[in-house]
């Protein structure tokens, strides 16, 4: 083996120490980001008028500020999702289905709470008495107007259970829980586009990438060191190495944006804050393709798709955009910061709506892997790569730093 200079070995050792820190988990069994695992420890009911955390609801330490009323038919109304969970009873006294409408985060939390209620009291279900409000029944800055707040009880309306119900809501991951009234518990969540929520962007486990050989491989089977097709800044397809996974969790449930195209027909699923290259309006050769959050893509826009027969990238018109739940989240990082997923070009990055700055921010990780090349290659089964679960610590650190340095508004939709 050729001898390495002391400087090279020293840099390699320093990088290894920095990047070998434990990985932070992010999903079920543990649940989506922010959810707490229900352990076997003794749970204590909340007291009447107690709220957790012990700060006002609309502060950063709780559910955050109100962002304004969501009106039926508005652009933001499309981000509300209906909840048809049969384990939850919705009062829906207006008979409009409004109580079933909520944000994705609220839906995840209340579904988790419904399971906890049935486990705690067999035969009893969770009951939602107030959800999204379009009729002005609450104070002007209420989070009910945004689908971020619920008033809940148990189906048997046994008020002796409400203190424990509030505790279960805390454990289910609601960002603010208030034993507000003898008649109900008030719960709320952060906005889906807040920094605390959008701590990552992923693809589902059944999505496929295109290897350098042209073979298609599922993300669940992808390994570090594999070479896949990505794109250079000019749009030319190039082989690019998978360096690591910014997030990887086989069991996590998540909500994905489904982008369907025609000519070529493609279907890409990715989380709402993940970046995809899109152009507004007609798909033509002169269109400007920019990285945008997936939830910004609309029918009639264009994305870049891999043409049939080994052709390069070509504009593909978006036929429809919908939401779809899935299991498994995967966020591979390649050396070029891009990759083809289900035949559509996507960024490896999320949260910050700038592919260029996100790519620069991950330069230290690429440097580390460059330093690894100073060591002799070892042949190990399955690429010798132990696959960590959860979000990479470096990703989470960058999101936290970005929120403090750039300001949270930069990271919001």
XYZ file of C-alpha atoms in Angstrom:
413
model
C 0.000 0.000 0.000
C 1.459 3.413 -0.897
C 2.308 5.600 2.044
C 0.054 8.525 2.804
C 1.308 11.899 3.938
C 0.736 12.778 7.605
C -1.370 15.759 6.486
C -3.720 13.611 4.405
C -4.130 11.064 7.181
C -4.699 13.829 9.699
C -7.447 15.420 7.605
C -9.050 12.034 7.117
C -9.029 11.356 10.840
C -10.558 14.754 11.615
C -13.340 14.281 9.065
C -14.062 10.799 10.368
C -14.446 12.106 13.907
C -16.834 14.843 12.769
C -18.995 12.602 10.651
C -19.134 9.509 12.819
C -21.563 11.056 15.293
C -24.750 9.156 16.060
C -27.622 9.404 13.649
C -30.828 11.010 14.856
C -33.954 8.946 14.252
C -37.032 10.450 12.638
C -39.906 8.049 12.257
C -42.124 5.144 13.280
C -41.925 2.850 14.999
C -40.992 6.223 16.487
C -43.441 8.230 14.406
C -42.982 11.349 12.253
C -40.559 14.038 13.324
C -41.482 15.315 16.753
C -43.582 12.361 17.838
C -42.713 10.755 21.142
C -42.612 7.058 21.688
C -45.223 5.749 24.073
C -43.141 3.911 26.606
C -44.063 1.803 29.592
C -43.404 4.567 32.072
C -46.252 5.761 34.246
C -48.206 8.564 32.543
C -49.618 11.368 34.661
C -52.838 13.132 33.608
C -52.777 16.839 32.908
C -54.470 19.048 35.460
C -57.426 21.247 34.609
C -56.207 24.423 32.805
C -52.699 22.970 32.430
C -50.994 23.247 29.032
C -47.939 21.500 27.632
C -45.441 22.897 26.804
C -45.755 25.589 29.448
C -45.623 28.483 26.977
C -48.321 30.316 25.012
C -49.729 28.381 22.077
C -48.565 30.740 19.345
C -44.879 30.836 20.216
C -41.968 29.030 18.575
C -41.763 26.683 21.548
C -45.304 25.497 20.885
C -47.394 25.609 17.692
C -46.066 28.872 16.325
C -47.826 31.950 15.024
C -51.072 31.932 13.115
C -50.579 32.408 9.377
C -54.071 33.620 8.527
C -57.425 32.038 7.812
C -57.652 29.313 5.196
C -60.699 29.977 3.032
C -62.520 27.273 1.117
C -61.364 27.272 -2.493
C -58.180 29.237 -1.807
C -54.657 28.112 -2.703
C -53.911 27.142 0.906
C -57.166 25.193 1.133
C -55.593 22.600 -1.178
C -53.083 21.796 1.553
C -55.806 20.641 3.952
C -56.531 16.918 3.836
C -59.668 15.030 4.913
C -59.403 12.468 7.689
C -61.646 9.426 7.263
C -60.082 7.367 10.032
C -62.836 4.961 11.208
C -61.298 4.942 14.702
C -62.175 8.626 15.153
C -65.683 10.010 15.632
C -66.164 13.452 14.055
C -69.036 15.471 15.462
C -69.403 17.553 12.265
C -72.384 19.501 13.571
C -72.256 21.784 10.507
C -72.681 18.688 8.303
C -70.108 20.080 5.852
C -67.191 17.764 6.621
C -65.185 20.752 7.866
C -64.176 19.019 11.097
C -62.462 16.315 9.042
C -60.200 18.810 7.242
C -56.773 19.413 8.747
C -53.103 19.769 7.932
C -50.954 16.718 7.272
C -49.173 17.101 10.598
C -52.448 17.372 12.487
C -53.745 14.280 10.705
C -50.661 12.268 11.623
C -50.893 13.277 15.268
C -54.606 12.675 15.694
C -54.371 9.253 14.020
C -51.607 8.337 16.439
C -53.697 9.576 19.354
C -56.686 7.493 18.185
C -54.590 4.344 18.524
C -53.383 5.385 21.980
C -56.975 6.012 23.136
C -58.129 2.551 22.054
C -55.123 0.969 23.749
C -55.757 2.888 26.965
C -59.522 2.311 27.078
C -60.672 -0.688 25.005
C -64.006 -0.008 23.351
C -63.571 3.770 23.558
C -62.731 5.942 20.545
C -61.353 9.417 20.097
C -63.980 12.066 19.331
C -63.306 15.359 17.508
C -65.818 18.086 18.317
C -64.137 20.997 16.510
C -61.671 21.010 13.622
C -61.189 23.429 10.744
C -63.463 26.446 11.215
C -64.819 28.323 8.199
C -67.727 29.980 10.025
C -65.953 32.352 12.422
C -66.808 30.566 15.667
C -63.390 31.179 17.258
C -61.185 34.135 18.123
C -59.653 35.917 15.101
C -56.182 34.369 15.447
C -57.346 30.829 16.270
C -55.452 27.971 14.654
C -58.818 26.317 13.990
C -59.066 28.577 10.936
C -55.944 26.922 9.500
C -56.805 23.271 10.207
C -54.038 23.180 12.819
C -56.195 22.826 15.942
C -58.755 20.349 17.250
C -61.036 20.090 20.266
C -61.271 16.482 21.406
C -63.041 14.217 23.894
C -63.524 10.476 24.309
C -66.488 8.803 22.625
C -68.063 7.973 25.999
C -67.668 11.622 27.095
C -66.358 10.496 30.458
C -64.792 13.670 31.827
C -62.744 11.685 34.305
C -60.704 10.497 31.309
C -59.917 13.940 29.924
C -56.801 14.579 31.988
C -55.269 11.345 30.716
C -56.547 12.082 27.216
C -54.561 15.309 27.311
C -51.455 13.406 28.401
C -51.906 10.916 25.555
C -52.144 13.872 23.153
C -48.806 15.153 24.427
C -47.266 11.722 23.912
C -48.781 11.498 20.409
C -46.732 14.529 19.407
C -49.148 17.461 19.353
C -47.134 20.660 19.640
C -49.470 22.227 22.205
C -52.040 20.537 24.432
C -54.402 22.453 26.730
C -56.886 21.071 29.223
C -59.007 24.044 28.263
C -62.476 23.098 29.435
C -64.269 20.527 31.494
C -65.958 19.588 28.203
C -62.921 19.090 25.923
C -59.169 19.130 25.367
C -57.651 21.602 22.908
C -54.675 20.450 20.789
C -52.736 22.129 17.993
C -49.704 21.666 15.752
C -47.078 23.713 13.985
C -47.637 24.746 10.381
C -46.585 22.107 7.874
C -44.186 24.564 6.255
C -42.374 25.520 9.450
C -38.705 24.715 10.016
C -39.552 22.356 12.863
C -41.718 20.272 10.525
C -39.810 20.357 7.289
C -36.645 18.768 8.592
C -36.200 16.640 5.561
C -37.342 15.625 2.128
C -37.683 12.086 0.907
C -38.960 9.642 -1.671
C -41.015 6.504 -0.861
C -39.307 3.134 -0.608
C -40.962 1.752 -3.741
C -39.555 4.548 -5.922
C -36.814 3.533 -8.332
C -33.585 5.117 -9.528
C -31.698 4.453 -12.752
C -28.261 2.932 -12.309
C -25.329 3.834 -14.518
C -25.890 0.552 -16.380
C -29.479 1.542 -17.170
C -30.923 -0.945 -14.677
C -33.740 0.253 -12.411
C -33.312 -0.279 -8.682
C -35.670 0.425 -5.775
C -34.547 2.997 -3.231
C -34.990 0.417 -0.483
C -32.253 -1.658 -2.177
C -29.926 1.241 -3.009
C -26.559 1.300 -1.230
C -23.771 3.778 -0.667
C -21.246 3.483 -3.451
C -23.851 2.684 -6.128
C -23.669 4.806 -9.274
C -26.935 6.253 -10.516
C -27.964 8.737 -13.195
C -28.147 12.379 -12.193
C -27.630 15.622 -14.067
C -25.054 18.366 -14.301
C -26.098 22.035 -13.911
C -26.480 22.272 -17.691
C -28.975 19.405 -17.724
C -26.775 16.698 -19.228
C -27.275 13.234 -17.722
C -24.176 11.936 -15.923
C -23.340 9.009 -13.628
C -23.166 10.151 -10.009
C -22.184 8.256 -6.867
C -24.510 7.679 -3.923
C -22.508 9.053 -0.986
C -24.933 8.414 1.886
C -28.566 8.720 2.949
C -29.701 12.025 4.423
C -32.761 10.175 5.682
C -33.646 6.489 5.572
C -36.466 4.769 7.420
C -38.230 1.647 6.182
C -41.228 1.932 8.500
C -42.040 5.639 8.557
C -45.399 6.685 7.162
C -45.386 9.963 5.266
C -47.517 12.037 2.939
C -46.149 12.486 -0.561
C -46.931 14.760 -3.470
C -47.663 12.649 -6.551
C -46.674 14.357 -9.819
C -47.963 12.616 -12.953
C -46.767 13.508 -16.452
C -47.520 12.617 -20.054
C -45.177 12.035 -22.998
C -43.253 10.455 -21.422
C -45.637 9.082 -18.826
C -44.002 9.276 -15.420
C -45.212 9.322 -11.810
C -42.962 10.847 -9.153
C -43.714 10.779 -5.426
C -41.779 12.990 -3.020
C -42.441 14.858 0.208
C -43.967 18.355 -0.123
C -40.794 20.281 0.788
C -38.491 18.293 -1.495
C -37.050 20.116 -4.507
C -37.922 19.128 -8.051
C -36.917 20.942 -11.250
C -40.007 22.482 -12.854
C -41.041 25.182 -15.297
C -44.250 27.162 -15.329
C -46.543 26.881 -18.288
C -46.026 24.993 -21.529
C -43.286 22.386 -21.697
C -40.903 23.480 -24.448
C -37.187 23.618 -25.086
C -36.900 27.272 -24.048
C -38.600 26.870 -20.664
C -36.575 27.756 -17.591
C -36.475 24.874 -15.146
C -35.949 25.932 -11.553
C -35.851 23.980 -8.290
C -39.178 24.376 -6.486
C -40.882 22.668 -3.572
C -42.907 19.719 -4.794
C -46.135 21.093 -3.371
C -45.762 24.170 -5.606
C -46.016 22.126 -8.812
C -49.340 22.505 -10.602
C -51.010 20.783 -13.568
C -49.794 22.419 -16.768
C -46.268 22.924 -15.429
C -43.383 20.911 -16.829
C -40.724 18.734 -15.212
C -37.634 17.098 -16.720
C -38.129 13.427 -17.563
C -35.815 10.782 -18.971
C -36.901 9.998 -22.517
C -37.504 6.462 -23.714
C -34.798 4.554 -25.530
C -31.889 6.036 -23.624
C -32.655 9.609 -24.670
C -31.617 12.503 -22.478
C -33.823 14.746 -20.407
C -36.874 16.298 -22.028
C -39.731 18.473 -20.748
C -42.806 16.535 -19.685
C -46.136 18.243 -19.051
C -47.686 17.679 -15.621
C -51.154 16.182 -15.973
C -52.178 16.065 -12.328
C -50.837 16.630 -8.824
C -52.281 14.825 -5.822
C -51.420 13.667 -2.314
C -50.714 10.066 -1.385
C -49.706 8.337 1.838
C -46.870 5.831 1.770
C -44.514 3.826 3.939
C -40.746 4.196 3.896
C -38.743 7.402 3.389
C -35.417 7.559 1.559
C -33.249 10.562 0.736
C -30.008 9.554 -1.004
C -27.273 12.162 -1.429
C -25.288 11.932 -4.654
C -22.054 13.661 -5.572
C -23.908 15.886 -8.072
C -26.863 16.568 -5.749
C -29.371 15.272 -8.315
C -30.796 11.928 -9.398
C -33.480 10.400 -11.576
C -36.356 9.018 -9.519
C -39.071 7.149 -11.414
C -37.588 8.716 -14.547
C -37.945 12.341 -13.353
C -35.028 14.581 -12.416
C -35.129 15.650 -8.770
C -32.809 17.364 -6.346
C -31.351 15.540 -3.357
C -32.296 18.489 -1.146
C -35.291 19.950 0.649
C -36.423 22.725 3.010
C -34.439 25.591 1.434
C -35.785 26.510 -1.988
C -32.309 26.870 -3.478
C -30.611 23.819 -4.914
C -27.349 25.732 -5.370
C -27.025 26.837 -1.742
C -28.139 23.464 -0.419
C -25.482 21.768 -2.573
C -22.843 24.135 -1.226
C -23.951 23.467 2.333
C -23.275 19.755 1.887
C -19.792 20.317 0.480
C -18.129 19.108 3.737
C -19.777 15.714 3.305
C -18.525 15.473 -0.247
C -15.052 16.495 0.980
C -15.157 13.717 3.543
C -15.919 11.137 0.888
C -13.136 12.553 -1.234
C -10.770 12.048 1.676
C -11.982 8.483 1.995
C -10.675 7.865 -1.494
C -7.168 8.307 -0.061
C -7.608 4.963 1.634
C -7.285 1.689 -0.284
C -10.583 0.277 -1.452
C -11.901 -2.765 0.358
C -14.183 -5.337 -1.195
C -17.013 -6.270 1.143
C -20.304 -8.030 0.631
C -23.182 -5.712 -0.168
C -20.772 -2.809 -0.609
C -19.868 -3.188 3.067
C -22.247 -0.395 3.981
C -24.132 -0.491 7.241
C -27.388 1.377 6.665
C -28.338 3.799 9.400
C -31.981 4.516 10.150
C -33.380 8.000 10.519
C -32.183 11.438 9.551
C -28.472 12.094 9.213
C -27.205 14.327 12.000
C -25.520 16.692 9.536
C -28.835 17.354 7.780
C -30.581 18.214 11.007
C -27.716 20.439 12.105
C -27.835 22.402 8.850
C -31.585 22.967 9.144
C -31.187 24.261 12.679
C -28.332 26.575 11.690
C -30.244 27.830 8.660
C -33.214 28.728 10.820
C -31.007 30.723 13.164
C -28.820 32.433 10.570
C -31.170 32.978 7.616
C -34.364 33.341 9.606
C -37.270 30.932 9.636
C -39.182 32.895 6.993
C -36.523 31.952 4.413
C -37.261 28.292 5.020
C -40.991 28.640 4.690
C -43.202 28.221 1.694
